[in-house]
Amino acid sequence: MKTGAEYEESLRKLSLKVYLQGELVENPVDHPMIRPSMNSVKATYALAEDSQFEDLMTATSHLSGKKVNRFCHLHQNTDDLVKKVKMQRLLGQKTASCFQRCVGMDAINAVDSVTFEMDENLGTTYHHRFTNFLSKVQEEDWTVDGAMTDPKGDRSLAPSKQVDPDLYVHVVEKRQDGIVVRGAKAHQTGAINSHWVLVMPTSAMKKDDADYAVSFALPADSEGIYYIYGRQSCDNRKLEGGDIDVGNKQFGGHEALIVFDDVFVPWENVFMCGEYQFSGALVERFAGYHRQSYGGCKVGVGDVLIGAAAVAADYNGAAKASHVKDKIIEMTHLNETLYACGIACSSEGHKLTSGTYLVNLLLANVCKQNVTRFPYEICRLAEDIAGGLMVTMPSEKDLRHPEIGGWVEKYLCGVAPVPTEHRMRILRLIENITLGTAAVGYRTESMHGAGSPQAQRIMISRQSNMEHKKETAKAIAGIETR
Ligand code: SF4
Ligand code: FE
């Protein structure tokens, strides 16, 4: 396994083509806007080195029998699924942001079982190729960007019917030695902190869209891959050099648009090429795992936000007010409900033919559907407790100013002897999670990450076994229909 320092060094060796605010970034690792997100991924390595977290952060590879980072592991039982969620909650608590590495973990688990089933049904040889790739992922302890979401253009049209055929990633040429792909993947979490990218189709494809049913892996700095860095609310504060106004100086997350400009993929890295019948299963499983993930990561960030709201109440003397206590209880109730769903869909997981365990899809979708709502309410209550000062407060530079700093110190103080600076710091943290750079990962990603709400409702409808419910009702009501 790599140490945190080795991970950082390994990123320096990549030559990624990253554009940020219209400029090509020479050194993404040390760029002040990108670095906090690198620190979050680095934490997935650093925590795995710490013996007190070994049980959650590491696992035994079913391929090599060696200890591997859990982010590179295929779930071998329901205990692995439960530990995954606990690991994500821990990392959410440690970083208060998106630590990005889960998309690759969820992608390898989904591609494993689907390539196995494709080979069983169609006589293809994808699973062997995938297992070779996975061995390298585990050996090198790579961070993999699991890339699913295409830009999608006109949502009412199928991939092959779009005015521009590149709005979904597709195969433009099949050669003896491999394929050439073109298109883009949007909202790619942690793309610039990844060693490899693992591409999957974005939806269930039909026969006409067979060229869009494509899955493959490539080194992140392959010829023809470009990254365009996503803006975040308040991101320019990271360029100011201070440490209060950013809210969370050390950690963050990022998303990017990845462009595949006629990129060559050797056959050994191709895991689906035209088998449209299996694209739906791949999407469903990846989404299922990632919806489970949110029952861990968002809960961990929620822990920090609830803690910050409670500290803010301590600092302004409102902590003993009964309505404040009740709001903290409500936030905790909502947060633990999300966790309960994450644990439940894991405990109710089952084994697939490849040997890898899949979550209970109904419960994973219920988990994510709750995530589209509860963090919003948790944010609302945190803002209620924080008070308006969270968004009207002067800057760190004002606090440090030789002439006016004294006034900021004097008039923004709360409970003595808590320094005004501490109060400012905790309010900026709440601002960061609810409205600032981390809000991408906590607030809006809760809505759209791992699929927008309607995608879960479709899955809930499909998995709900309504006929069985109707039968139970008829049986109790004494209705005989047979
Ligand atoms: Fe992991 Fe959560 Fe970020 Fe997804 S949003 S990559 S599950 S931390
Ligand atoms: Fe996500």
PDB file of N, CA and C in Angstrom, residues 403-482:
ATOM      1  N   GLU A 403      -6.053  48.916  12.524  1.00  0.00           N
ATOM      2  CA  GLU A 403      -6.956  49.970  13.010  1.00  0.00           C
ATOM      3  C   GLU A 403      -8.358  49.481  13.331  1.00  0.00           C
ATOM      4  N   ILE A 404      -8.958  48.696  12.430  1.00  0.00           N
ATOM      5  CA  ILE A 404     -10.356  48.299  12.655  1.00  0.00           C
ATOM      6  C   ILE A 404     -10.511  46.914  13.284  1.00  0.00           C
ATOM      7  N   GLY A 405      -9.375  46.171  13.363  1.00  0.00           N
ATOM      8  CA  GLY A 405      -9.423  44.810  13.903  1.00  0.00           C
ATOM      9  C   GLY A 405     -10.008  44.770  15.305  1.00  0.00           C
ATOM     10  N   GLY A 406      -9.699  45.783  16.089  1.00  0.00           N
ATOM     11  CA  GLY A 406     -10.187  45.852  17.466  1.00  0.00           C
ATOM     12  C   GLY A 406     -11.712  45.896  17.525  1.00  0.00           C
ATOM     13  N   TRP A 407     -12.294  46.624  16.577  1.00  0.00           N
ATOM     14  CA  TRP A 407     -13.767  46.708  16.563  1.00  0.00           C
ATOM     15  C   TRP A 407     -14.395  45.360  16.197  1.00  0.00           C
ATOM     16  N   VAL A 408     -13.788  44.695  15.213  1.00  0.00           N
ATOM     17  CA  VAL A 408     -14.302  43.378  14.820  1.00  0.00           C
ATOM     18  C   VAL A 408     -14.245  42.459  16.043  1.00  0.00           C
ATOM     19  N   GLU A 409     -13.110  42.470  16.700  1.00  0.00           N
ATOM     20  CA  GLU A 409     -12.898  41.651  17.898  1.00  0.00           C
ATOM     21  C   GLU A 409     -13.948  41.979  18.976  1.00  0.00           C
ATOM     22  N   LYS A 410     -14.149  43.272  19.206  1.00  0.00           N
ATOM     23  CA  LYS A 410     -15.034  43.738  20.291  1.00  0.00           C
ATOM     24  C   LYS A 410     -16.516  43.459  19.994  1.00  0.00           C
ATOM     25  N   TYR A 411     -16.957  43.769  18.746  1.00  0.00           N
ATOM     26  CA  TYR A 411     -18.394  43.715  18.474  1.00  0.00           C
ATOM     27  C   TYR A 411     -18.897  42.359  17.987  1.00  0.00           C
ATOM     28  N   LEU A 412     -17.992  41.484  17.582  1.00  0.00           N
ATOM     29  CA  LEU A 412     -18.450  40.156  17.134  1.00  0.00           C
ATOM     30  C   LEU A 412     -18.227  39.085  18.201  1.00  0.00           C
ATOM     31  N   CYS A 413     -17.889  39.503  19.400  1.00  0.00           N
ATOM     32  CA  CYS A 413     -17.645  38.501  20.429  1.00  0.00           C
ATOM     33  C   CYS A 413     -18.968  37.923  20.917  1.00  0.00           C
ATOM     34  N   GLY A 414     -18.914  36.731  21.468  1.00  0.00           N
ATOM     35  CA  GLY A 414     -20.113  36.123  22.039  1.00  0.00           C
ATOM     36  C   GLY A 414     -19.899  35.921  23.521  1.00  0.00           C
ATOM     37  N   VAL A 415     -19.825  34.639  23.911  1.00  0.00           N
ATOM     38  CA  VAL A 415     -19.655  34.303  25.318  1.00  0.00           C
ATOM     39  C   VAL A 415     -18.190  34.492  25.726  1.00  0.00           C
ATOM     40  N   ALA A 416     -17.956  35.228  26.823  1.00  0.00           N
ATOM     41  CA  ALA A 416     -16.593  35.359  27.338  1.00  0.00           C
ATOM     42  C   ALA A 416     -16.192  34.048  28.016  1.00  0.00           C
ATOM     43  N   PRO A 417     -14.960  33.589  27.919  1.00  0.00           N
ATOM     44  CA  PRO A 417     -13.801  34.245  27.304  1.00  0.00           C
ATOM     45  C   PRO A 417     -13.494  33.703  25.902  1.00  0.00           C
ATOM     46  N   VAL A 418     -14.505  33.207  25.182  1.00  0.00           N
ATOM     47  CA  VAL A 418     -14.230  32.650  23.848  1.00  0.00           C
ATOM     48  C   VAL A 418     -13.745  33.766  22.913  1.00  0.00           C
ATOM     49  N   PRO A 419     -12.576  33.610  22.299  1.00  0.00           N
ATOM     50  CA  PRO A 419     -12.077  34.662  21.394  1.00  0.00           C
ATOM     51  C   PRO A 419     -12.991  34.817  20.180  1.00  0.00           C
ATOM     52  N   THR A 420     -13.144  36.030  19.717  1.00  0.00           N
ATOM     53  CA  THR A 420     -13.961  36.285  18.522  1.00  0.00           C
ATOM     54  C   THR A 420     -13.478  35.438  17.348  1.00  0.00           C
ATOM     55  N   GLU A 421     -12.164  35.268  17.279  1.00  0.00           N
ATOM     56  CA  GLU A 421     -11.621  34.475  16.158  1.00  0.00           C
ATOM     57  C   GLU A 421     -12.214  33.064  16.130  1.00  0.00           C
ATOM     58  N   HIS A 422     -12.397  32.465  17.298  1.00  0.00           N
ATOM     59  CA  HIS A 422     -12.961  31.109  17.336  1.00  0.00           C
ATOM     60  C   HIS A 422     -14.394  31.109  16.810  1.00  0.00           C
ATOM     61  N   ARG A 423     -15.121  32.143  17.177  1.00  0.00           N
ATOM     62  CA  ARG A 423     -16.509  32.246  16.720  1.00  0.00           C
ATOM     63  C   ARG A 423     -16.546  32.400  15.193  1.00  0.00           C
ATOM     64  N   MET A 424     -15.633  33.236  14.692  1.00  0.00           N
ATOM     65  CA  MET A 424     -15.573  33.425  13.238  1.00  0.00           C
ATOM     66  C   MET A 424     -15.210  32.120  12.535  1.00  0.00           C
ATOM     67  N   ARG A 425     -14.296  31.395  13.120  1.00  0.00           N
ATOM     68  CA  ARG A 425     -13.857  30.144  12.494  1.00  0.00           C
ATOM     69  C   ARG A 425     -15.007  29.137  12.397  1.00  0.00           C
ATOM     70  N   ILE A 426     -15.776  28.998  13.455  1.00  0.00           N
ATOM     71  CA  ILE A 426     -16.835  27.974  13.431  1.00  0.00           C
ATOM     72  C   ILE A 426     -17.954  28.404  12.476  1.00  0.00           C
ATOM     73  N   LEU A 427     -18.240  29.698  12.415  1.00  0.00           N
ATOM     74  CA  LEU A 427     -19.277  30.159  11.482  1.00  0.00           C
ATOM     75  C   LEU A 427     -18.823  29.989  10.029  1.00  0.00           C
ATOM     76  N   ARG A 428     -17.545  30.220   9.780  1.00  0.00           N
ATOM     77  CA  ARG A 428     -17.025  30.031   8.419  1.00  0.00           C
ATOM     78  C   ARG A 428     -17.057  28.554   8.015  1.00  0.00           C
ATOM     79  N   LEU A 429     -16.857  27.682   8.994  1.00  0.00           N
ATOM     80  CA  LEU A 429     -16.946  26.248   8.673  1.00  0.00           C
ATOM     81  C   LEU A 429     -18.382  25.889   8.272  1.00  0.00           C
ATOM     82  N   ILE A 430     -19.358  26.408   9.033  1.00  0.00           N
ATOM     83  CA  ILE A 430     -20.768  26.147   8.679  1.00  0.00           C
ATOM     84  C   ILE A 430     -21.066  26.724   7.292  1.00  0.00           C
ATOM     85  N   GLU A 431     -20.569  27.919   7.045  1.00  0.00           N
ATOM     86  CA  GLU A 431     -20.771  28.531   5.723  1.00  0.00           C
ATOM     87  C   GLU A 431     -20.153  27.659   4.627  1.00  0.00           C
ATOM     88  N   ASN A 432     -18.949  27.143   4.891  1.00  0.00           N
ATOM     89  CA  ASN A 432     -18.249  26.319   3.902  1.00  0.00           C
ATOM     90  C   ASN A 432     -19.062  25.071   3.536  1.00  0.00           C
ATOM     91  N   ILE A 433     -19.652  24.423   4.543  1.00  0.00           N
ATOM     92  CA  ILE A 433     -20.381  23.169   4.268  1.00  0.00           C
ATOM     93  C   ILE A 433     -21.758  23.442   3.659  1.00  0.00           C
ATOM     94  N   THR A 434     -22.389  24.552   4.081  1.00  0.00           N
ATOM     95  CA  THR A 434     -23.755  24.787   3.593  1.00  0.00           C
ATOM     96  C   THR A 434     -23.804  25.632   2.322  1.00  0.00           C
ATOM     97  N   LEU A 435     -22.840  26.544   2.157  1.00  0.00           N
ATOM     98  CA  LEU A 435     -22.900  27.476   1.018  1.00  0.00           C
ATOM     99  C   LEU A 435     -21.598  27.614   0.234  1.00  0.00           C
ATOM    100  N   GLY A 436     -20.507  27.126   0.773  1.00  0.00           N
ATOM    101  CA  GLY A 436     -19.200  27.378   0.164  1.00  0.00           C
ATOM    102  C   GLY A 436     -18.698  26.205  -0.660  1.00  0.00           C
ATOM    103  N   THR A 437     -17.380  26.052  -0.730  1.00  0.00           N
ATOM    104  CA  THR A 437     -16.799  25.022  -1.603  1.00  0.00           C
ATOM    105  C   THR A 437     -17.260  23.611  -1.230  1.00  0.00           C
ATOM    106  N   ALA A 438     -17.397  23.317   0.076  1.00  0.00           N
ATOM    107  CA  ALA A 438     -17.801  21.961   0.470  1.00  0.00           C
ATOM    108  C   ALA A 438     -19.284  21.704   0.223  1.00  0.00           C
ATOM    109  N   ALA A 439     -20.043  22.781  -0.054  1.00  0.00           N
ATOM    110  CA  ALA A 439     -21.476  22.602  -0.329  1.00  0.00           C
ATOM    111  C   ALA A 439     -21.693  21.799  -1.607  1.00  0.00           C
ATOM    112  N   VAL A 440     -20.700  21.809  -2.506  1.00  0.00           N
ATOM    113  CA  VAL A 440     -20.795  20.975  -3.708  1.00  0.00           C
ATOM    114  C   VAL A 440     -20.968  19.526  -3.272  1.00  0.00           C
ATOM    115  N   GLY A 441     -20.127  19.111  -2.347  1.00  0.00           N
ATOM    116  CA  GLY A 441     -20.124  17.722  -1.905  1.00  0.00           C
ATOM    117  C   GLY A 441     -21.206  17.403  -0.890  1.00  0.00           C
ATOM    118  N   TYR A 442     -21.614  18.375  -0.102  1.00  0.00           N
ATOM    119  CA  TYR A 442     -22.597  18.060   0.937  1.00  0.00           C
ATOM    120  C   TYR A 442     -24.016  18.414   0.521  1.00  0.00           C
ATOM    121  N   ARG A 443     -24.178  19.577  -0.052  1.00  0.00           N
ATOM    122  CA  ARG A 443     -25.534  20.040  -0.307  1.00  0.00           C
ATOM    123  C   ARG A 443     -26.031  19.625  -1.705  1.00  0.00           C
ATOM    124  N   THR A 444     -25.501  20.210  -2.753  1.00  0.00           N
ATOM    125  CA  THR A 444     -26.037  19.923  -4.095  1.00  0.00           C
ATOM    126  C   THR A 444     -25.728  18.506  -4.540  1.00  0.00           C
ATOM    127  N   GLU A 445     -24.574  17.972  -4.129  1.00  0.00           N
ATOM    128  CA  GLU A 445     -24.282  16.591  -4.501  1.00  0.00           C
ATOM    129  C   GLU A 445     -25.258  15.627  -3.822  1.00  0.00           C
ATOM    130  N   SER A 446     -25.802  16.030  -2.667  1.00  0.00           N
ATOM    131  CA  SER A 446     -26.805  15.197  -2.018  1.00  0.00           C
ATOM    132  C   SER A 446     -28.035  15.058  -2.913  1.00  0.00           C
ATOM    133  N   MET A 447     -28.303  16.087  -3.683  1.00  0.00           N
ATOM    134  CA  MET A 447     -29.425  16.039  -4.623  1.00  0.00           C
ATOM    135  C   MET A 447     -29.068  15.201  -5.854  1.00  0.00           C
ATOM    136  N   HIS A 448     -27.972  15.546  -6.519  1.00  0.00           N
ATOM    137  CA  HIS A 448     -27.718  14.984  -7.850  1.00  0.00           C
ATOM    138  C   HIS A 448     -26.641  13.904  -7.911  1.00  0.00           C
ATOM    139  N   GLY A 449     -25.739  13.875  -6.949  1.00  0.00           N
ATOM    140  CA  GLY A 449     -24.683  12.859  -6.982  1.00  0.00           C
ATOM    141  C   GLY A 449     -25.301  11.466  -6.895  1.00  0.00           C
ATOM    142  N   ALA A 450     -24.662  10.486  -7.536  1.00  0.00           N
ATOM    143  CA  ALA A 450     -25.176   9.100  -7.564  1.00  0.00           C
ATOM    144  C   ALA A 450     -26.582   9.044  -8.163  1.00  0.00           C
ATOM    145  N   GLY A 451     -26.929  10.035  -8.962  1.00  0.00           N
ATOM    146  CA  GLY A 451     -28.234  10.049  -9.635  1.00  0.00           C
ATOM    147  C   GLY A 451     -29.205  10.988  -8.963  1.00  0.00           C
ATOM    148  N   SER A 452     -29.932  11.736  -9.788  1.00  0.00           N
ATOM    149  CA  SER A 452     -30.920  12.688  -9.281  1.00  0.00           C
ATOM    150  C   SER A 452     -32.110  11.935  -8.669  1.00  0.00           C
ATOM    151  N   PRO A 453     -32.952  12.637  -7.859  1.00  0.00           N
ATOM    152  CA  PRO A 453     -33.999  11.943  -7.105  1.00  0.00           C
ATOM    153  C   PRO A 453     -34.890  11.020  -7.942  1.00  0.00           C
ATOM    154  N   GLN A 454     -35.240  11.458  -9.146  1.00  0.00           N
ATOM    155  CA  GLN A 454     -36.168  10.650  -9.937  1.00  0.00           C
ATOM    156  C   GLN A 454     -35.579   9.282 -10.289  1.00  0.00           C
ATOM    157  N   ALA A 455     -34.270   9.229 -10.446  1.00  0.00           N
ATOM    158  CA  ALA A 455     -33.618   7.949 -10.772  1.00  0.00           C
ATOM    159  C   ALA A 455     -33.830   6.950  -9.636  1.00  0.00           C
ATOM    160  N   GLN A 456     -33.798   7.446  -8.387  1.00  0.00           N
ATOM    161  CA  GLN A 456     -34.034   6.536  -7.260  1.00  0.00           C
ATOM    162  C   GLN A 456     -35.493   6.120  -7.199  1.00  0.00           C
ATOM    163  N   ARG A 457     -36.387   7.038  -7.539  1.00  0.00           N
ATOM    164  CA  ARG A 457     -37.816   6.705  -7.458  1.00  0.00           C
ATOM    165  C   ARG A 457     -38.172   5.609  -8.466  1.00  0.00           C
ATOM    166  N   ILE A 458     -37.526   5.656  -9.627  1.00  0.00           N
ATOM    167  CA  ILE A 458     -37.763   4.600 -10.622  1.00  0.00           C
ATOM    168  C   ILE A 458     -37.287   3.257 -10.065  1.00  0.00           C
ATOM    169  N   MET A 459     -36.118   3.269  -9.436  1.00  0.00           N
ATOM    170  CA  MET A 459     -35.580   2.020  -8.866  1.00  0.00           C
ATOM    171  C   MET A 459     -36.425   1.547  -7.684  1.00  0.00           C
ATOM    172  N   ILE A 460     -36.898   2.478  -6.870  1.00  0.00           N
ATOM    173  CA  ILE A 460     -37.739   2.094  -5.731  1.00  0.00           C
ATOM    174  C   ILE A 460     -39.021   1.437  -6.257  1.00  0.00           C
ATOM    175  N   SER A 461     -39.581   2.016  -7.306  1.00  0.00           N
ATOM    176  CA  SER A 461     -40.791   1.449  -7.901  1.00  0.00           C
ATOM    177  C   SER A 461     -40.514   0.039  -8.439  1.00  0.00           C
ATOM    178  N   ARG A 462     -39.360  -0.119  -9.115  1.00  0.00           N
ATOM    179  CA  ARG A 462     -39.030  -1.426  -9.696  1.00  0.00           C
ATOM    180  C   ARG A 462     -38.767  -2.499  -8.647  1.00  0.00           C
ATOM    181  N   GLN A 463     -38.184  -2.077  -7.534  1.00  0.00           N
ATOM    182  CA  GLN A 463     -37.749  -3.044  -6.521  1.00  0.00           C
ATOM    183  C   GLN A 463     -38.786  -3.276  -5.430  1.00  0.00           C
ATOM    184  N   SER A 464     -39.911  -2.576  -5.499  1.00  0.00           N
ATOM    185  CA  SER A 464     -40.799  -2.559  -4.322  1.00  0.00           C
ATOM    186  C   SER A 464     -41.625  -3.830  -4.152  1.00  0.00           C
ATOM    187  N   ASN A 465     -41.668  -4.696  -5.162  1.00  0.00           N
ATOM    188  CA  ASN A 465     -42.441  -5.942  -5.097  1.00  0.00           C
ATOM    189  C   ASN A 465     -43.891  -5.669  -4.707  1.00  0.00           C
ATOM    190  N   MET A 466     -44.540  -4.842  -5.495  1.00  0.00           N
ATOM    191  CA  MET A 466     -45.905  -4.406  -5.195  1.00  0.00           C
ATOM    192  C   MET A 466     -46.902  -5.548  -5.202  1.00  0.00           C
ATOM    193  N   GLU A 467     -46.665  -6.524  -6.073  1.00  0.00           N
ATOM    194  CA  GLU A 467     -47.602  -7.655  -6.125  1.00  0.00           C
ATOM    195  C   GLU A 467     -47.653  -8.371  -4.779  1.00  0.00           C
ATOM    196  N   HIS A 468     -46.499  -8.524  -4.188  1.00  0.00           N
ATOM    197  CA  HIS A 468     -46.451  -9.177  -2.878  1.00  0.00           C
ATOM    198  C   HIS A 468     -47.218  -8.361  -1.842  1.00  0.00           C
ATOM    199  N   LYS A 469     -47.076  -7.056  -1.877  1.00  0.00           N
ATOM    200  CA  LYS A 469     -47.799  -6.204  -0.917  1.00  0.00           C
ATOM    201  C   LYS A 469     -49.308  -6.345  -1.127  1.00  0.00           C
ATOM    202  N   LYS A 470     -49.727  -6.372  -2.378  1.00  0.00           N
ATOM    203  CA  LYS A 470     -51.154  -6.514  -2.670  1.00  0.00           C
ATOM    204  C   LYS A 470     -51.676  -7.858  -2.148  1.00  0.00           C
ATOM    205  N   GLU A 471     -50.866  -8.893  -2.356  1.00  0.00           N
ATOM    206  CA  GLU A 471     -51.277 -10.222  -1.876  1.00  0.00           C
ATOM    207  C   GLU A 471     -51.445 -10.235  -0.366  1.00  0.00           C
ATOM    208  N   THR A 472     -50.513  -9.596   0.342  1.00  0.00           N
ATOM    209  CA  THR A 472     -50.609  -9.582   1.808  1.00  0.00           C
ATOM    210  C   THR A 472     -51.892  -8.875   2.224  1.00  0.00           C
ATOM    211  N   ALA A 473     -52.240  -7.777   1.564  1.00  0.00           N
ATOM    212  CA  ALA A 473     -53.458  -7.021   1.909  1.00  0.00           C
ATOM    213  C   ALA A 473     -54.700  -7.863   1.639  1.00  0.00           C
ATOM    214  N   LYS A 474     -54.703  -8.518   0.468  1.00  0.00           N
ATOM    215  CA  LYS A 474     -55.868  -9.332   0.118  1.00  0.00           C
ATOM    216  C   LYS A 474     -56.042 -10.487   1.112  1.00  0.00           C
ATOM    217  N   ALA A 475     -54.928 -11.079   1.501  1.00  0.00           N
ATOM    218  CA  ALA A 475     -54.995 -12.199   2.440  1.00  0.00           C
ATOM    219  C   ALA A 475     -55.598 -11.759   3.761  1.00  0.00           C
ATOM    220  N   ILE A 476     -55.162 -10.606   4.261  1.00  0.00           N
ATOM    221  CA  ILE A 476     -55.677 -10.114   5.544  1.00  0.00           C
ATOM    222  C   ILE A 476     -57.146  -9.727   5.415  1.00  0.00           C
ATOM    223  N   ALA A 477     -57.523  -9.152   4.264  1.00  0.00           N
ATOM    224  CA  ALA A 477     -58.907  -8.702   4.060  1.00  0.00           C
ATOM    225  C   ALA A 477     -59.849  -9.835   3.705  1.00  0.00           C
ATOM    226  N   GLY A 478     -59.309 -11.025   3.560  1.00  0.00           N
ATOM    227  CA  GLY A 478     -60.158 -12.171   3.240  1.00  0.00           C
ATOM    228  C   GLY A 478     -60.645 -12.173   1.797  1.00  0.00           C
ATOM    229  N   ILE A 479     -59.857 -11.616   0.895  1.00  0.00           N
ATOM    230  CA  ILE A 479     -60.224 -11.611  -0.534  1.00  0.00           C
ATOM    231  C   ILE A 479     -59.530 -12.783  -1.211  1.00  0.00           C
ATOM    232  N   GLU A 480     -60.308 -13.658  -1.778  1.00  0.00           N
ATOM    233  CA  GLU A 480     -59.714 -14.808  -2.489  1.00  0.00           C
ATOM    234  C   GLU A 480     -59.864 -14.577  -3.979  1.00  0.00           C
ATOM    235  N   THR A 481     -58.729 -14.532  -4.682  1.00  0.00           N
ATOM    236  CA  THR A 481     -58.791 -14.280  -6.124  1.00  0.00           C
ATOM    237  C   THR A 481     -58.357 -15.497  -6.926  1.00  0.00           C
ATOM    238  N   ARG A 482     -57.978 -16.593  -6.269  1.00  0.00           N
ATOM    239  CA  ARG A 482     -57.532 -17.756  -7.054  1.00  0.00           C
ATOM    240  C   ARG A 482     -58.619 -18.821  -7.111  1.00  0.00           C
TER     241      ARG A 482
END
